[in-house]
Amino acid sequence: MGMKTPMINPAAEKIAYNHDLLTQILLRLPTKSLIKFKSVSKLWRFIISDPDFCLSHTRHHHRNGFLSPTALLLKGDRFSPPSEFSIVPLKHYSKVPFFHYIPDSHVKILQSCNGLLLCESYRQSYLICNPTTKKFRRIYCPSNSAYNFISKCFVSFAFDPLTSPDYKIICIWESYREPCKFNLDLYSSKTGSWDLCIVSFEVDEDEQEIELNNGVFCNGRIHWCGYGEESLYFDVEKECLETMPMALPSRMDAPETCRYFSESRGVLYVAVTYCMSVCLEFDVFEMARDYSEWNWKKRVNVGDAVKAFPELELGCIEYYPGFSGVCIIGSEKQEEPMVVVWADGKIISFDFRQGAWKMLYDLGP
């Protein structure tokens, strides 16, 4: 007996080949499903791969004007094989290697921004990677960069898919011949080129220390954390540098050991750890919406996490906290953010609203 041809619902077939109806349906599906559906037909692949559709899909899935992270990446200071990047899933876990498409044997993650990654290659170039589409673009360093051995450079990344499909790379370089004097180069994906030295500025080394290697993109601006009275941010649209206050209200009678700079839903945050014999607490400060001042938000005690997870070994070494990688991310269902901490090989989070610790992922030793 011959095999029977499966019956196809006429209505489903009509929708499957109707460009407008199909587009509206695909817009409502998660990204993971869209990747699989590219293989359904040439029409489906054409729609899903179209840049305008990608932009519309991103805008369709925002929440109150902001995108929610689906995973965290633990970035190191050294070049690593792409297969060894540590991925902390927030929504789902996939065993498929995220970065097997990168051709370079060793790269370093510099920054992530709304779904795109800025990486540095040992081959003296930058890579803009899209883990969702598994595509990348190689961008070579501008002139006067660190690779001509006359300067050191700091690179930051700006990308907001809710406003534009284009992204920009900001490269700040300091000449060894003129310390504390900086120039800023800007790369635009729209033009595909670097605009050299559009901004020049000086930083008084005696007055402030600014971490130019840790830019945070928020509200269309790239911000840098400082330890003095003021720090800097770069307005990407206006292409100009501005100052912002950096003095934090005193909350602890102990010297600082580290500041962790991050953002969530258009708000800047700084988490501060202190030099203490038993250091299991840190303070979280929040920048005012008008950039007028920093306000203390909460003191977080990582020691309370040991009550929920007795296997954590924290505070065993004097003057060593046993935790690091503090960042602030948006909660999926609530407006209040949550703190994510890397402690004893485990990724744990503290929800501001619920006041409770949760285990996100176990990285192992």
GROMACS .gro file of C-alpha atoms in nm:
model
  365
    1MET     CA    1   0.000   0.000   0.000
    2GLY     CA    2   0.128   0.347  -0.084
    3MET     CA    3   0.174   0.616   0.175
    4LYS     CA    4  -0.109   0.862   0.211
    5THR     CA    5  -0.038   1.225   0.144
    6PRO     CA    6  -0.099   1.424   0.464
    7MET     CA    7  -0.397   1.655   0.451
    8ILE     CA    8  -0.310   2.025   0.471
    9ASN     CA    9  -0.557   2.263   0.626
   10PRO     CA   10  -0.650   2.513   0.352
   11ALA     CA   11  -0.669   2.798   0.604
   12ALA     CA   12  -0.324   2.717   0.744
   13GLU     CA   13  -0.179   2.693   0.394
   14LYS     CA   14  -0.334   3.028   0.305
   15ILE     CA   15  -0.175   3.194   0.610
   16ALA     CA   16   0.161   3.022   0.552
   17TYR     CA   17   0.195   3.191   0.213
   18ASN     CA   18   0.034   3.525   0.296
   19HIS     CA   19   0.322   3.764   0.353
   20ASP     CA   20   0.136   4.017   0.569
   21LEU     CA   21  -0.049   3.766   0.788
   22LEU     CA   22   0.260   3.553   0.832
   23THR     CA   23   0.467   3.856   0.933
   24GLN     CA   24   0.218   3.953   1.204
   25ILE     CA   25   0.223   3.599   1.345
   26LEU     CA   26   0.603   3.568   1.338
   27LEU     CA   27   0.641   3.902   1.515
   28ARG     CA   28   0.475   3.753   1.821
   29LEU     CA   29   0.702   3.447   1.847
   30PRO     CA   30   1.017   3.423   2.062
   31THR     CA   31   1.353   3.459   1.892
   32LYS     CA   32   1.450   3.096   1.957
   33SER     CA   33   1.147   2.976   1.755
   34LEU     CA   34   1.221   3.216   1.468
   35ILE     CA   35   1.567   3.068   1.422
   36LYS     CA   36   1.414   2.722   1.376
   37PHE     CA   37   1.141   2.851   1.143
   38LYS     CA   38   1.396   2.989   0.896
   39SER     CA   39   1.419   2.639   0.749
   40VAL     CA   40   1.043   2.607   0.685
   41SER     CA   41   1.050   2.776   0.343
   42LYS     CA   42   1.226   3.044   0.141
   43LEU     CA   43   0.945   3.289   0.218
   44TRP     CA   44   0.973   3.235   0.592
   45ARG     CA   45   1.352   3.271   0.578
   46PHE     CA   46   1.320   3.589   0.372
   47ILE     CA   47   1.078   3.748   0.621
   48ILE     CA   48   1.271   3.648   0.934
   49SER     CA   49   1.607   3.758   0.790
   50ASP     CA   50   1.483   4.099   0.677
   51PRO     CA   51   1.646   4.378   0.887
   52ASP     CA   52   1.317   4.569   0.911
   53PHE     CA   53   1.146   4.259   1.050
   54CYS     CA   54   1.426   4.210   1.305
   55LEU     CA   55   1.386   4.568   1.423
   56SER     CA   56   1.005   4.535   1.442
   57HIS     CA   57   1.039   4.206   1.631
   58THR     CA   58   1.267   4.365   1.890
   59ARG     CA   59   1.034   4.659   1.938
   60HIS     CA   60   0.737   4.425   1.969
   61HIS     CA   61   0.896   4.241   2.263
   62HIS     CA   62   1.007   4.535   2.475
   63ARG     CA   63   0.857   4.595   2.818
   64ASN     CA   64   0.776   4.955   2.902
   65GLY     CA   65   1.039   5.074   2.660
   66PHE     CA   66   1.317   4.844   2.782
   67LEU     CA   67   1.449   4.503   2.681
   68SER     CA   68   1.495   4.227   2.939
   69PRO     CA   69   1.821   4.028   2.943
   70THR     CA   70   1.799   3.657   2.866
   71ALA     CA   71   2.150   3.560   2.977
   72LEU     CA   72   2.460   3.690   3.152
   73LEU     CA   73   2.817   3.648   3.032
   74LEU     CA   74   3.112   3.633   3.267
   75LYS     CA   75   3.381   3.827   3.088
   76GLY     CA   76   3.747   3.792   3.177
   77ASP     CA   77   4.051   4.012   3.128
   78ARG     CA   78   4.225   3.758   2.905
   79PHE     CA   79   4.173   3.620   2.558
   80SER     CA   80   3.985   3.289   2.569
   81PRO     CA   81   3.862   3.034   2.318
   82PRO     CA   82   3.499   3.115   2.226
   83SER     CA   83   3.394   2.771   2.349
   84GLU     CA   84   3.504   2.857   2.702
   85PHE     CA   85   3.284   3.161   2.761
   86SER     CA   86   3.075   3.121   3.075
   87ILE     CA   87   2.706   3.172   2.999
   88VAL     CA   88   2.449   3.219   3.275
   89PRO     CA   89   2.097   3.169   3.136
   90LEU     CA   90   1.819   3.376   3.291
   91LYS     CA   91   1.525   3.237   3.093
   92HIS     CA   92   1.629   2.910   2.934
   93TYR     CA   93   1.933   2.689   2.889
   94SER     CA   94   2.065   2.561   2.559
   95LYS     CA   95   2.352   2.317   2.516
   96VAL     CA   96   2.422   2.454   2.168
   97PRO     CA   97   2.752   2.651   2.175
   98PHE     CA   98   2.669   3.017   2.144
   99PHE     CA   99   2.997   3.120   1.983
  100HIS     CA  100   3.103   2.833   1.760
  101TYR     CA  101   3.057   3.064   1.458
  102ILE     CA  102   3.345   3.292   1.561
  103PRO     CA  103   3.643   3.203   1.337
  104ASP     CA  104   3.914   3.338   1.570
  105SER     CA  105   4.066   3.093   1.813
  106HIS     CA  106   4.093   3.346   2.099
  107VAL     CA  107   3.878   3.650   2.170
  108LYS     CA  108   3.791   3.869   2.468
  109ILE     CA  109   3.442   3.997   2.548
  110LEU     CA  110   3.461   4.371   2.609
  111GLN     CA  111   3.095   4.463   2.642
  112SER     CA  112   2.741   4.349   2.571
  113CYS     CA  113   2.466   4.588   2.469
  114ASN     CA  114   2.103   4.495   2.402
  115GLY     CA  115   2.174   4.161   2.236
  116LEU     CA  116   2.502   4.241   2.058
  117LEU     CA  117   2.852   4.167   2.183
  118LEU     CA  118   3.164   4.374   2.134
  119CYS     CA  119   3.466   4.142   2.137
  120GLU     CA  120   3.835   4.197   2.084
  121SER     CA  121   4.032   3.951   1.873
  122TYR     CA  122   4.394   3.858   1.922
  123ARG     CA  123   4.420   3.932   1.548
  124GLN     CA  124   4.414   4.306   1.624
  125SER     CA  125   4.051   4.369   1.537
  126TYR     CA  126   3.709   4.395   1.698
  127LEU     CA  127   3.414   4.162   1.643
  128ILE     CA  128   3.050   4.265   1.666
  129CYS     CA  129   2.870   3.938   1.735
  130ASN     CA  130   2.500   3.856   1.734
  131PRO     CA  131   2.450   3.534   1.937
  132THR     CA  132   2.090   3.510   1.816
  133THR     CA  133   2.159   3.508   1.442
  134LYS     CA  134   2.511   3.361   1.484
  135LYS     CA  135   2.659   3.632   1.264
  136PHE     CA  136   2.948   3.870   1.321
  137ARG     CA  137   3.124   4.166   1.163
  138ARG     CA  138   3.496   4.229   1.187
  139ILE     CA  139   3.606   4.589   1.244
  140TYR     CA  140   3.971   4.683   1.236
  141CYS     CA  141   4.117   4.920   1.491
  142PRO     CA  142   4.139   5.290   1.407
  143SER     CA  143   4.468   5.467   1.358
  144ASN     CA  144   4.636   5.590   1.677
  145SER     CA  145   4.500   5.288   1.861
  146ALA     CA  146   4.684   5.068   2.105
  147TYR     CA  147   4.815   4.854   1.825
  148ASN     CA  148   5.052   5.117   1.687
  149PHE     CA  149   5.236   5.109   2.021
  150ILE     CA  150   5.210   5.483   2.090
  151SER     CA  151   4.891   5.485   2.294
  152LYS     CA  152   4.654   5.282   2.509
  153CYS     CA  153   4.285   5.269   2.422
  154PHE     CA  154   3.952   5.198   2.588
  155VAL     CA  155   3.656   5.079   2.382
  156SER     CA  156   3.283   5.110   2.452
  157PHE     CA  157   2.971   5.012   2.262
  158ALA     CA  158   2.633   5.179   2.196
  159PHE     CA  159   2.334   4.996   2.050
  160ASP     CA  160   1.962   5.060   2.103
  161PRO     CA  161   1.746   4.848   1.868
  162LEU     CA  162   1.433   5.026   1.992
  163THR     CA  163   1.548   5.344   1.818
  164SER     CA  164   1.778   5.232   1.536
  165PRO     CA  165   1.931   4.915   1.384
  166ASP     CA  166   2.270   5.091   1.373
  167TYR     CA  167   2.536   5.074   1.642
  168LYS     CA  168   2.842   5.281   1.732
  169ILE     CA  169   3.181   5.200   1.882
  170ILE     CA  170   3.363   5.461   2.088
  171CYS     CA  171   3.740   5.429   2.114
  172ILE     CA  172   3.918   5.658   2.363
  173TRP     CA  173   4.295   5.657   2.337
  174GLU     CA  174   4.565   5.817   2.546
  175SER     CA  175   4.908   5.892   2.407
  176TYR     CA  176   5.203   5.774   2.612
  177ARG     CA  177   5.375   6.101   2.522
  178GLU     CA  178   5.094   6.313   2.670
  179PRO     CA  179   4.944   6.136   2.974
  180CYS     CA  180   4.592   6.244   3.079
  181LYS     CA  181   4.523   6.380   2.727
  182PHE     CA  182   4.266   6.176   2.538
  183ASN     CA  183   4.113   6.162   2.192
  184LEU     CA  184   3.788   5.994   2.098
  185ASP     CA  185   3.728   5.801   1.776
  186LEU     CA  186   3.376   5.703   1.670
  187TYR     CA  187   3.278   5.412   1.446
  188SER     CA  188   2.929   5.400   1.295
  189SER     CA  189   2.781   5.086   1.141
  190LYS     CA  190   2.572   5.315   0.921
  191THR     CA  191   2.877   5.460   0.747
  192GLY     CA  192   3.106   5.162   0.809
  193SER     CA  193   3.400   5.387   0.899
  194TRP     CA  194   3.581   5.560   1.184
  195ASP     CA  195   3.555   5.937   1.231
  196LEU     CA  196   3.893   6.025   1.375
  197CYS     CA  197   3.947   6.245   1.676
  198ILE     CA  198   3.603   6.404   1.693
  199VAL     CA  199   3.658   6.488   2.061
  200SER     CA  200   3.972   6.576   2.258
  201PHE     CA  201   3.974   6.622   2.635
  202GLU     CA  202   4.198   6.617   2.942
  203VAL     CA  203   4.157   6.445   3.277
  204ASP     CA  204   4.336   6.580   3.585
  205GLU     CA  205   4.505   6.274   3.731
  206ASP     CA  206   4.528   6.433   4.076
  207GLU     CA  207   4.157   6.509   4.098
  208GLN     CA  208   3.979   6.206   3.960
  209GLU     CA  209   4.024   5.851   3.843
  210ILE     CA  210   3.782   5.738   3.573
  211GLU     CA  211   3.743   5.377   3.463
  212LEU     CA  212   3.739   5.431   3.087
  213ASN     CA  213   3.758   5.056   3.028
  214ASN     CA  214   3.410   4.998   3.171
  215GLY     CA  215   3.156   5.201   2.976
  216VAL     CA  216   2.785   5.154   3.051
  217PHE     CA  217   2.530   5.244   2.782
  218CYS     CA  218   2.211   5.397   2.922
  219ASN     CA  219   1.961   5.655   2.792
  220GLY     CA  220   2.151   5.703   2.467
  221ARG     CA  221   2.475   5.782   2.653
  222ILE     CA  222   2.790   5.591   2.744
  223HIS     CA  223   2.884   5.648   3.109
  224TRP     CA  224   3.210   5.581   3.291
  225CYS     CA  225   3.246   5.522   3.662
  226GLY     CA  226   3.479   5.753   3.853
  227TYR     CA  227   3.628   5.775   4.202
  228GLY     CA  228   3.649   6.153   4.226
  229GLU     CA  229   3.386   6.423   4.252
  230GLU     CA  230   3.288   6.396   3.883
  231SER     CA  231   3.296   6.151   3.597
  232LEU     CA  232   3.212   6.162   3.225
  233TYR     CA  233   2.949   6.041   2.984
  234PHE     CA  234   2.933   6.060   2.605
  235ASP     CA  235   2.607   6.159   2.434
  236VAL     CA  236   2.600   5.931   2.130
  237GLU     CA  237   2.343   6.131   1.935
  238LYS     CA  238   2.494   6.475   2.001
  239GLU     CA  239   2.850   6.336   1.985
  240CYS     CA  240   2.971   6.534   2.284
  241LEU     CA  241   3.118   6.470   2.629
  242GLU     CA  242   2.943   6.584   2.946
  243THR     CA  243   3.020   6.558   3.318
  244MET     CA  244   2.812   6.393   3.588
  245PRO     CA  245   2.850   6.383   3.969
  246MET     CA  246   3.033   6.084   4.111
  247ALA     CA  247   3.056   6.160   4.484
  248LEU     CA  248   2.861   5.896   4.680
  249PRO     CA  249   2.696   5.965   5.018
  250SER     CA  250   2.905   5.808   5.296
  251ARG     CA  251   2.742   5.493   5.435
  252MET     CA  252   3.028   5.292   5.587
  253ASP     CA  253   3.319   5.382   5.813
  254ALA     CA  254   3.562   5.175   5.604
  255PRO     CA  255   3.764   5.233   5.285
  256GLU     CA  256   3.620   5.117   4.954
  257THR     CA  257   3.766   4.815   4.778
  258CYS     CA  258   3.568   4.808   4.455
  259ARG     CA  259   3.288   4.977   4.263
  260TYR     CA  260   3.061   4.781   4.029
  261PHE     CA  261   2.895   5.003   3.769
  262SER     CA  262   2.579   4.895   3.582
  263GLU     CA  263   2.232   5.003   3.467
  264SER     CA  264   1.878   4.872   3.465
  265ARG     CA  265   1.576   5.013   3.282
  266GLY     CA  266   1.731   5.352   3.221
  267VAL     CA  267   1.875   5.397   3.571
  268LEU     CA  268   2.245   5.392   3.667
  269TYR     CA  269   2.362   5.195   3.971
  270VAL     CA  270   2.688   5.160   4.164
  271ALA     CA  271   2.755   4.876   4.408
  272VAL     CA  272   3.037   4.945   4.655
  273THR     CA  273   3.231   4.688   4.858
  274TYR     CA  274   3.447   4.779   5.158
  275CYS     CA  275   3.773   4.673   5.318
  276MET     CA  276   3.665   4.498   5.639
  277SER     CA  277   3.785   4.197   5.836
  278VAL     CA  278   3.465   4.014   5.746
  279CYS     CA  279   3.333   4.166   5.425
  280LEU     CA  280   2.993   4.025   5.332
  281GLU     CA  281   2.802   4.349   5.276
  282PHE     CA  282   2.790   4.607   5.001
  283ASP     CA  283   2.591   4.924   4.938
  284VAL     CA  284   2.387   4.996   4.625
  285PHE     CA  285   2.355   5.357   4.506
  286GLU     CA  286   2.112   5.484   4.243
  287MET     CA  287   2.159   5.787   4.016
  288ALA     CA  288   1.876   6.039   4.008
  289ARG     CA  289   1.687   6.059   3.680
  290ASP     CA  290   1.808   6.415   3.623
  291TYR     CA  291   2.173   6.317   3.692
  292SER     CA  292   2.184   6.557   3.986
  293GLU     CA  293   2.310   6.317   4.256
  294TRP     CA  294   2.359   5.959   4.374
  295ASN     CA  295   2.117   5.826   4.634
  296TRP     CA  296   2.171   5.531   4.865
  297LYS     CA  297   1.923   5.255   4.785
  298LYS     CA  298   2.002   4.949   4.996
  299ARG     CA  299   2.269   4.758   5.186
  300VAL     CA  300   2.287   4.398   5.071
  301ASN     CA  301   2.422   4.129   5.302
  302VAL     CA  302   2.554   3.833   5.105
  303GLY     CA  303   2.590   3.651   5.437
  304ASP     CA  304   2.212   3.610   5.440
  305ALA     CA  305   2.244   3.396   5.127
  306VAL     CA  306   2.431   3.137   5.332
  307LYS     CA  307   2.113   3.081   5.533
  308ALA     CA  308   1.931   2.991   5.211
  309PHE     CA  309   2.227   2.804   5.058
  310PRO     CA  310   2.441   2.646   5.336
  311GLU     CA  311   2.685   2.508   5.080
  312LEU     CA  312   2.823   2.857   5.014
  313GLU     CA  313   3.160   2.917   5.177
  314LEU     CA  314   3.185   3.292   5.230
  315GLY     CA  315   3.378   3.507   5.474
  316CYS     CA  316   3.633   3.232   5.545
  317ILE     CA  317   3.935   3.448   5.458
  318GLU     CA  318   3.995   3.771   5.644
  319TYR     CA  319   3.955   4.089   5.436
  320TYR     CA  320   3.841   3.880   5.140
  321PRO     CA  321   3.467   3.892   5.056
  322GLY     CA  322   3.442   3.567   4.862
  323PHE     CA  323   3.207   3.723   4.610
  324SER     CA  324   3.252   3.939   4.299
  325GLY     CA  325   3.092   4.030   3.967
  326VAL     CA  326   2.812   4.234   4.127
  327CYS     CA  327   2.566   4.369   3.870
  328ILE     CA  328   2.214   4.510   3.864
  329ILE     CA  329   1.956   4.379   3.617
  330GLY     CA  330   1.585   4.429   3.567
  331SER     CA  331   1.345   4.186   3.723
  332GLU     CA  332   1.124   4.007   3.473
  333LYS     CA  333   0.788   4.093   3.629
  334GLN     CA  334   0.861   4.382   3.862
  335GLU     CA  335   0.987   4.736   3.826
  336GLU     CA  336   1.236   4.697   4.110
  337PRO     CA  337   1.574   4.559   3.994
  338MET     CA  338   1.762   4.266   4.137
  339VAL     CA  339   2.129   4.222   4.228
  340VAL     CA  340   2.328   3.938   4.076
  341VAL     CA  341   2.642   3.818   4.255
  342TRP     CA  342   2.906   3.560   4.168
  343ALA     CA  343   2.980   3.382   4.497
  344ASP     CA  344   3.177   3.062   4.553
  345GLY     CA  345   3.129   2.944   4.194
  346LYS     CA  346   2.755   3.007   4.199
  347ILE     CA  347   2.542   3.285   4.051
  348ILE     CA  348   2.289   3.408   4.305
  349SER     CA  349   2.045   3.698   4.293
  350PHE     CA  350   1.877   3.921   4.549
  351ASP     CA  351   1.533   4.062   4.470
  352PHE     CA  352   1.488   4.412   4.614
  353ARG     CA  353   1.111   4.384   4.638
  354GLN     CA  354   1.090   4.034   4.785
  355GLY     CA  355   1.404   4.068   4.996
  356ALA     CA  356   1.504   3.709   4.920
  357TRP     CA  357   1.802   3.529   4.764
  358LYS     CA  358   1.766   3.292   4.469
  359MET     CA  359   2.006   3.052   4.301
  360LEU     CA  360   2.036   3.127   3.929
  361TYR     CA  361   2.313   2.897   3.816
  362ASP     CA  362   2.592   2.676   3.947
  363LEU     CA  363   2.914   2.724   3.751
  364GLY     CA  364   3.105   2.472   3.955
  365PRO     CA  365   3.452   2.521   4.102
   0.00000   0.00000   0.00000
